[in-house]
XYZ file of C-alpha atoms in Angstrom:
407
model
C 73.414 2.971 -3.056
C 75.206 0.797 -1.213
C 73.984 -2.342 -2.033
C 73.732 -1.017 -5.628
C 77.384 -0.991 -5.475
C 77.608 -4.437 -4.119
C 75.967 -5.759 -7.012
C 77.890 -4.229 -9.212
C 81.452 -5.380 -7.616
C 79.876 -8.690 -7.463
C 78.954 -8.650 -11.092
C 82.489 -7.203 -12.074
C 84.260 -9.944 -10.241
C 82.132 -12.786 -11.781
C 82.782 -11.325 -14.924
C 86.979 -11.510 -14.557
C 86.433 -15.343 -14.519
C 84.791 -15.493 -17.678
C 87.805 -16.598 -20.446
C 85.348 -17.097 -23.458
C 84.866 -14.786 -26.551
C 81.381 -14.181 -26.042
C 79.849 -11.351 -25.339
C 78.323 -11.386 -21.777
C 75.335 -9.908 -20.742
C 73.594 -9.651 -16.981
C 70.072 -10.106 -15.720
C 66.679 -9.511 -17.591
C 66.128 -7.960 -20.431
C 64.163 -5.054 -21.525
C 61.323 -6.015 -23.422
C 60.731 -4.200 -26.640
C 57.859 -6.117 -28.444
C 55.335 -7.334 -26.191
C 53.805 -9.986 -28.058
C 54.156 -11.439 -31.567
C 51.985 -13.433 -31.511
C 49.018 -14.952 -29.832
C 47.650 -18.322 -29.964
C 44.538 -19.803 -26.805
C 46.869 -21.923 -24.531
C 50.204 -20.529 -25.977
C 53.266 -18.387 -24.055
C 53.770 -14.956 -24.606
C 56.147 -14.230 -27.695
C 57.789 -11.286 -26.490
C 61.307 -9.773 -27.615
C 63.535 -7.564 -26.214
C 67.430 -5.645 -25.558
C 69.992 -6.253 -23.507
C 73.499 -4.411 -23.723
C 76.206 -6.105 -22.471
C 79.336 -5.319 -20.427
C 81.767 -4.367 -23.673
C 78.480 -2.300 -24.721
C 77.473 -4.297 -27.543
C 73.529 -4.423 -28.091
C 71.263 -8.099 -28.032
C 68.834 -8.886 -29.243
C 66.816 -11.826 -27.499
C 66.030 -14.353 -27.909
C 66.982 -13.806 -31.109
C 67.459 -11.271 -34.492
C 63.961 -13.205 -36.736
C 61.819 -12.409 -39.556
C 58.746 -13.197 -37.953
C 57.782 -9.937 -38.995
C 58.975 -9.421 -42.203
C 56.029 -9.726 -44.632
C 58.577 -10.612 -47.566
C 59.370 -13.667 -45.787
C 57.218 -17.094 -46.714
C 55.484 -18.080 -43.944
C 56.095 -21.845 -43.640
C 52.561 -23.695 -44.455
C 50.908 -25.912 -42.067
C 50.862 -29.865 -41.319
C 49.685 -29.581 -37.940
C 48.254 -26.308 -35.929
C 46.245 -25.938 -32.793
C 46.256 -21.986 -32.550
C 44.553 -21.744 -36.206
C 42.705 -24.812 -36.638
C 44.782 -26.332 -39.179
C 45.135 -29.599 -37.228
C 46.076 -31.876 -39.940
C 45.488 -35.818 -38.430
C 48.243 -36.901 -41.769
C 50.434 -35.151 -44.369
C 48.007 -36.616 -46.853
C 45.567 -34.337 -45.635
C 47.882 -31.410 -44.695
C 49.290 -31.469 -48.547
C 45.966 -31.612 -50.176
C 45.341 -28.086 -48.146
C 47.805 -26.824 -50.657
C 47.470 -24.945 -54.086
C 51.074 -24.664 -55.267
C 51.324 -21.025 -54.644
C 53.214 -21.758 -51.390
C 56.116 -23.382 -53.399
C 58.892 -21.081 -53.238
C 61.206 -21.044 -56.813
C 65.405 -21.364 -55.724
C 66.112 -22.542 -59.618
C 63.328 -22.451 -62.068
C 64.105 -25.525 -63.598
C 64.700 -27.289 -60.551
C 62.688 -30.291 -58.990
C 60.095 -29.816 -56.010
C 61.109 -30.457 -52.539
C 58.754 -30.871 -49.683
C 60.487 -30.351 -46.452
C 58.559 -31.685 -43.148
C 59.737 -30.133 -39.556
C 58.997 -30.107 -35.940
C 61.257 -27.103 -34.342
C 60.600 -26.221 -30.346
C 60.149 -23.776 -31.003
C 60.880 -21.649 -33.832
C 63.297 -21.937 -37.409
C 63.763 -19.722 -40.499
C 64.501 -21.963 -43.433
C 66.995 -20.624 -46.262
C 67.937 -22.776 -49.404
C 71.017 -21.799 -51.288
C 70.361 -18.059 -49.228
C 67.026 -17.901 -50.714
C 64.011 -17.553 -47.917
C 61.745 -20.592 -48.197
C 59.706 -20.452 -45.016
C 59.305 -19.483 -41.429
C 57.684 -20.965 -38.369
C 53.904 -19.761 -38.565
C 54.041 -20.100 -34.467
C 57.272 -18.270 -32.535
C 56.552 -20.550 -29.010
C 53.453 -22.415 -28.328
C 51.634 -23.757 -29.211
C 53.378 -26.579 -30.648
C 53.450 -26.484 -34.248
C 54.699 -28.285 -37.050
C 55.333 -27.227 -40.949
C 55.455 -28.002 -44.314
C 58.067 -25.878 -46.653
C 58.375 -26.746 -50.824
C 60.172 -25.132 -52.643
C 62.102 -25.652 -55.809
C 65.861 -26.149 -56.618
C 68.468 -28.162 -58.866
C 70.577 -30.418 -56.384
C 73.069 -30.000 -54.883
C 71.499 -27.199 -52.534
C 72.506 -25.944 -49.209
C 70.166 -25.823 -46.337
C 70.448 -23.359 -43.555
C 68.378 -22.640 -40.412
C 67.780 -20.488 -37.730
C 66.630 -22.602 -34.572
C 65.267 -20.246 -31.737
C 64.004 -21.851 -28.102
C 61.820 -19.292 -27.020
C 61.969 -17.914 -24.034
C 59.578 -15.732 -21.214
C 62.085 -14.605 -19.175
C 64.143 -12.656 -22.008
C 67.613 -12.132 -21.493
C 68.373 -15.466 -19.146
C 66.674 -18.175 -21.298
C 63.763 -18.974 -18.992
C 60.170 -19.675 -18.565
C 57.430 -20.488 -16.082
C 57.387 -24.241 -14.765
C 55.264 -25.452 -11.920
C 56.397 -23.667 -8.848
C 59.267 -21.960 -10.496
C 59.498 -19.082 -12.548
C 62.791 -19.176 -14.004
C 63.301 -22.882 -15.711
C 65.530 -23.555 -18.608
C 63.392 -24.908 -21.433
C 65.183 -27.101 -23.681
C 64.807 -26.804 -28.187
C 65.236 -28.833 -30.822
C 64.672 -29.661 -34.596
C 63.759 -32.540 -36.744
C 63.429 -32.781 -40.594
C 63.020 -34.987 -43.267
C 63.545 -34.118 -47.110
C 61.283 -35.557 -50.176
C 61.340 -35.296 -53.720
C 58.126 -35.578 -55.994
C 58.849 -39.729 -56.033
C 58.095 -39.425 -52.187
C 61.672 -40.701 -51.916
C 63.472 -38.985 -48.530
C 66.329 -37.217 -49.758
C 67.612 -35.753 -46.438
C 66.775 -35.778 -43.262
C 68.583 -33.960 -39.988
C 71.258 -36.263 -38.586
C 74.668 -36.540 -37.684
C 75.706 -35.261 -40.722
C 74.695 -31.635 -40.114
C 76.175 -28.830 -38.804
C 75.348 -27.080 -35.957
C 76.868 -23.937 -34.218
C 75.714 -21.620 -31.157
C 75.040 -18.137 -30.702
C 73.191 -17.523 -27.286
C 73.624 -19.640 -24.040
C 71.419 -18.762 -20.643
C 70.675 -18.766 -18.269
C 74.714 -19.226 -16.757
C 74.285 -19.065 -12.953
C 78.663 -19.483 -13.062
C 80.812 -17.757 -15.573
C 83.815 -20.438 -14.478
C 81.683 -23.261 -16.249
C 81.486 -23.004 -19.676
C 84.275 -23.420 -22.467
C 85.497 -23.542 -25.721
C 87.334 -26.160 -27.785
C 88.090 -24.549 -31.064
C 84.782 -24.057 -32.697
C 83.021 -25.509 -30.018
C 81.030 -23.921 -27.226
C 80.477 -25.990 -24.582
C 77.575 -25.444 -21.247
C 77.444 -28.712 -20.523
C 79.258 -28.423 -16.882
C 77.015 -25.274 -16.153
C 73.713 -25.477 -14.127
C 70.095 -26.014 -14.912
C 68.840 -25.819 -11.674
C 65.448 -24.036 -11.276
C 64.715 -20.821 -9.055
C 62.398 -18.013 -8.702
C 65.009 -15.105 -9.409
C 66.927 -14.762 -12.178
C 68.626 -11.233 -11.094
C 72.249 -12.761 -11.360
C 72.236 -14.885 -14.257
C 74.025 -14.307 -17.590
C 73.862 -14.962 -21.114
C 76.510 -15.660 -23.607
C 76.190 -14.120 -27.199
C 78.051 -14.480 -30.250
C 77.522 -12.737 -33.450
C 76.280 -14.509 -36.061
C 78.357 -14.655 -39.326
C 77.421 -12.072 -42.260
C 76.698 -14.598 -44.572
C 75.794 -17.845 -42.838
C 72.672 -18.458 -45.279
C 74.683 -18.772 -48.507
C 75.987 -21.809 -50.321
C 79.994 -19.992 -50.266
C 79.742 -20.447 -46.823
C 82.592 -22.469 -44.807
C 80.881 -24.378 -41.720
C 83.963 -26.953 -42.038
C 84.929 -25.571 -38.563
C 81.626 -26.270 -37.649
C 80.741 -29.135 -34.903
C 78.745 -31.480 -35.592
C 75.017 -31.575 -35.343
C 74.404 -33.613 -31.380
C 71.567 -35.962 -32.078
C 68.431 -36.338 -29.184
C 66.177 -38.451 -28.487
C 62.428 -38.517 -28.852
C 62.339 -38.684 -24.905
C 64.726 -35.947 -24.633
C 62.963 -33.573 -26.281
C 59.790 -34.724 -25.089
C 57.558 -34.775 -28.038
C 55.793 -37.742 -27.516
C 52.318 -36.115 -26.368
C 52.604 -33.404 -29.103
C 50.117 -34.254 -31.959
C 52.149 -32.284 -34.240
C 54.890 -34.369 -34.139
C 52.550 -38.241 -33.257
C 50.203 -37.212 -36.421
C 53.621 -37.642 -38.015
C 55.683 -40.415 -36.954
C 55.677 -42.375 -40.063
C 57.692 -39.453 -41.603
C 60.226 -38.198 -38.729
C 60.208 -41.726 -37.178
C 60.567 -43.545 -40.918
C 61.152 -47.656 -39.724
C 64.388 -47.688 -42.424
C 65.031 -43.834 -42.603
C 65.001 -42.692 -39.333
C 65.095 -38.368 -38.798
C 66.853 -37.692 -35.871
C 66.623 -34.132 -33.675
C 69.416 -32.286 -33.982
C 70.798 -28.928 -32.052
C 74.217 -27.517 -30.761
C 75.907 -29.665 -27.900
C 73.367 -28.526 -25.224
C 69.811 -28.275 -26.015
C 68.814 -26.989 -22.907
C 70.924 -23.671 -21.968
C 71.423 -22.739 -26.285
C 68.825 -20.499 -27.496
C 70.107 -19.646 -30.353
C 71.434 -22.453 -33.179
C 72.032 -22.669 -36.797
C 72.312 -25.895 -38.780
C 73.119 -26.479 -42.237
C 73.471 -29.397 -44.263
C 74.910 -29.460 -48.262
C 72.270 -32.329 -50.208
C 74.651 -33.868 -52.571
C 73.250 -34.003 -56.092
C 71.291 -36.079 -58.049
C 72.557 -39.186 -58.843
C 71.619 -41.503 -61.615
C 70.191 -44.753 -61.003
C 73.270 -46.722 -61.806
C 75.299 -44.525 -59.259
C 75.588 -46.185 -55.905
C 76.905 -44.971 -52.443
C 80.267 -46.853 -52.706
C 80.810 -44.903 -56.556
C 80.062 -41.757 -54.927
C 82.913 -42.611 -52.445
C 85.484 -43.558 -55.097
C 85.748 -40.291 -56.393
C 87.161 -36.969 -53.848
C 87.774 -33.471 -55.112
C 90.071 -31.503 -52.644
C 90.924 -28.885 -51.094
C 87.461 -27.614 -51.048
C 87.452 -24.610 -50.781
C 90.280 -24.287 -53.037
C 91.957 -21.048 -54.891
C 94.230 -22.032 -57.753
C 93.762 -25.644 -58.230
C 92.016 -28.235 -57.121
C 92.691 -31.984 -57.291
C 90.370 -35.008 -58.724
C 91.186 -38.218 -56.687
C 89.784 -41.519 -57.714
C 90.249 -44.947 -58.055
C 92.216 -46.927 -60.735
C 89.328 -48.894 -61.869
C 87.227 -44.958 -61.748
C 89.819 -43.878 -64.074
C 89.714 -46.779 -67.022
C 85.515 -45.673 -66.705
C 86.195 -42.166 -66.862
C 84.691 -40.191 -70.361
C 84.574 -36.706 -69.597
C 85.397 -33.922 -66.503
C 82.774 -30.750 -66.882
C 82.812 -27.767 -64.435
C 79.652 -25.775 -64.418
C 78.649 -22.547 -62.252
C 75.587 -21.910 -60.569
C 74.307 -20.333 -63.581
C 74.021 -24.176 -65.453
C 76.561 -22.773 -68.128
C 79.734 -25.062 -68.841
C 83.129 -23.362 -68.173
C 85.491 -26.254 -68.292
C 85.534 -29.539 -69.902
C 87.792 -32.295 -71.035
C 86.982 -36.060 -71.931
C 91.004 -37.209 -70.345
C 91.297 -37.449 -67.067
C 93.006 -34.783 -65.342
C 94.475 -35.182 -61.202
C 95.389 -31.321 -61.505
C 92.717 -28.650 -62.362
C 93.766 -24.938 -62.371
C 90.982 -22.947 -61.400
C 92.746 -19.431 -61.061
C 90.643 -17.656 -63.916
C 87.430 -18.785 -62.543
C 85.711 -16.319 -60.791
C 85.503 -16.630 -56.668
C 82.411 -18.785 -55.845
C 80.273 -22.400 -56.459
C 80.927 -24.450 -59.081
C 79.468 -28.141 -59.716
C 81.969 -30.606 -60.793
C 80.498 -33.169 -63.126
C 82.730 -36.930 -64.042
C 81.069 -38.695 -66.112
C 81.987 -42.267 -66.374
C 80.840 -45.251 -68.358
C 77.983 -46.111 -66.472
C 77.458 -43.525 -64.196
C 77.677 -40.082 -63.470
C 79.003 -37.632 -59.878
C 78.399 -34.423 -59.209
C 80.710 -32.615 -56.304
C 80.104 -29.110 -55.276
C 84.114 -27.098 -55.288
C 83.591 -23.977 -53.597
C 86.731 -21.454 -54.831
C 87.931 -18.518 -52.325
């Protein structure tokens, strides 16, 4: 009883030093699903619970749908654990039938999404489910997910590093049987013209929602929206008995195209070597897409990729453009504030403006609820309807499309 006590006291006081707004949570886990899956070489993909000290219930290493049978398995371009060991995407694509490709807009264009994720994502396209990691840990696995959609879309994942020591965000390693494994994702976008589209960069967001194993409650921080580990340990042991996690909750809607990750950091980019990928078939099979000479993918997670178990991304494509449209067009033309409520502005150039024929607002629905062939700095917007609209200036010899999100 004594030493019981001691614990706890110890526990309480390491708590007090905490000045985050996670919710923290103490030692293992109990483990609620044994296994989810099994693959000949692989880790154990357990799950389990863990309250925490304000009583609030976790799920780790994360909430998934790995076993929701409504949600598209993601289709193969390289697998050990079922055979499926495509040697090029050639190969891996001809596998396909077409009934794989999931429908976002029914008159949209087919995208086919290539990704490497240690170890596990959940793909959504404007909300909609497209596809799910066939393999929750090892081993190593990458997928192909098409699907079809009207740009602009809105991409948004669930990124999950397994883990076999739930609740403290550790696994087995040589001697050691707590180590801090380390994620990562990396994805390139293509439409039917084999053209890349998107790929994970810089210019995604990413955000946190788990952090362990913590050894010290005094290390990490916050900066506004970020949620930083990166003074906090990742030494290797053999107990894990007084390590924490950090959990936040993730937001209601964080799928959906209304969505504001403005707030958001930044997507941290890492290297090939980092992530340590360079053995892995399913990612070497594949290096003239993720490792395109000209349009390099980069992997992307939150600010630490070792101690954050839990990350969404998301990433807006911008929409189509036409072939006369250029980069430094697109950048001559800004709509703002987005998200707006009332109003919202058009800003362009002068030389935009003598080009400009027509302004046309459409919702998500394709039908036209605003139009005008002057140009207008001032749009009111407080009839429309709270949601996504696609703003459409058409000029002389080339047309823009912004997405204008209204609260």
């Amino acid at each position: 009883m004594k030493i019981v006590n001691l614990l706890v006291l110890y526990s309480i006081s390491s708590i007090a030093q905490y000045t985050g707004t996670a919710s923290v949570t103490h030692g293992l886990a109990t483990t609620t699903i044994s296994n989810l899956y099994t693959c000949s070489g692989g880790r154990i993909s357990a799950e389990g619970t863990i309250t925490a000290i304000d009583n609030s219930i976790w799920t780790v290493p994360a909430i998934t749908n790995y076993s929701n049978t409504s949600f598209p398995f993601a289709s193969d371009l390289n697998n050990i654990c079922n055979g499926h060991n495509y040697a090029n995407e050639t190969n891996a694509l001809a596998a396909l039938n077409g009934s794989d490709i999931v429908t976002v807009d029914t008159n949209g264009e087919i995208i086919t999404a290539y990704i490497f994720s240690d170890n596990y994502f959940e793909m959504y396209v404007n909300g909609v489910q497209v596809g799910k990691d066939n393999v929750p840990y090892t081993q190593f696995n990458s997928n192909i997910v098409r699907f079809k959609v009207n740009r602009p879309f809105t991409i948004a994942m669930l990124l999950v590093d397994w883990e076999e020591r739930l609740g403290v965000g550790a696994e087995t390693s040589g001697a050691y049987s707590f180590h801090c494994g380390d994620g990562g994702m990396v994805a390139v976008f293509k439409d039917l013209n084999n053209s890349i589209i998107a790929k994970t960069g810089s210019d995604w967001k990413a955000q946190t929602f788990y952090t362990a194993p913590i050894m010290d409650l005094t290390c990490p921080t916050e900066n506004g929206s970020l949620r930083l580990s990166g003074n906090c340990s990742t030494a290797d042991s053999n107990s894990g008995n007084n390590y924490y996690g950090l959990h936040w909750a993730r937001p209601a809607n964080w799928t959906q195209v209304t969505f504001d990750d403005s707030s958001w950091p930044a997507a941290t980019l890492y290297s090939n070597a980092t992530i340590g990928v360079d053995n892995k078939p399913a990612y070497t099979n594949f290096t003239n897409i993720f490792d395109n000479p000209t349009n390099d993918a980069q992997f992307i997670w939150s600010t630490n990729v070792i101690l954050d178990n839990e990350v969404i991304v998301r990433k807006t494509v911008a929409a189509s453009l036409s072939n006369n449209t250029n980069l430094e067009n697109e950048n001559q033309i800004r709509i703002y504030p987005n998200p707006a409520k009332n109003q919202f502005e058009i800003e362009t150039t002068s030389n935009i403006q003598d080009k400009l024929k027509s302004i046309q607002i459409y919702n998500l629905l394709g039908e036209l609820i605003f139009s005008s062939n002057n140009y207008l700095k001032t749009i009111e917007t407080s009839k429309f309807s709270s949601g996504v609209y696609i703003v459409k200036i058409n000029c002389e010899d080339f047309e823009i499309s912004k997405k204008l999100i209204l609260n």
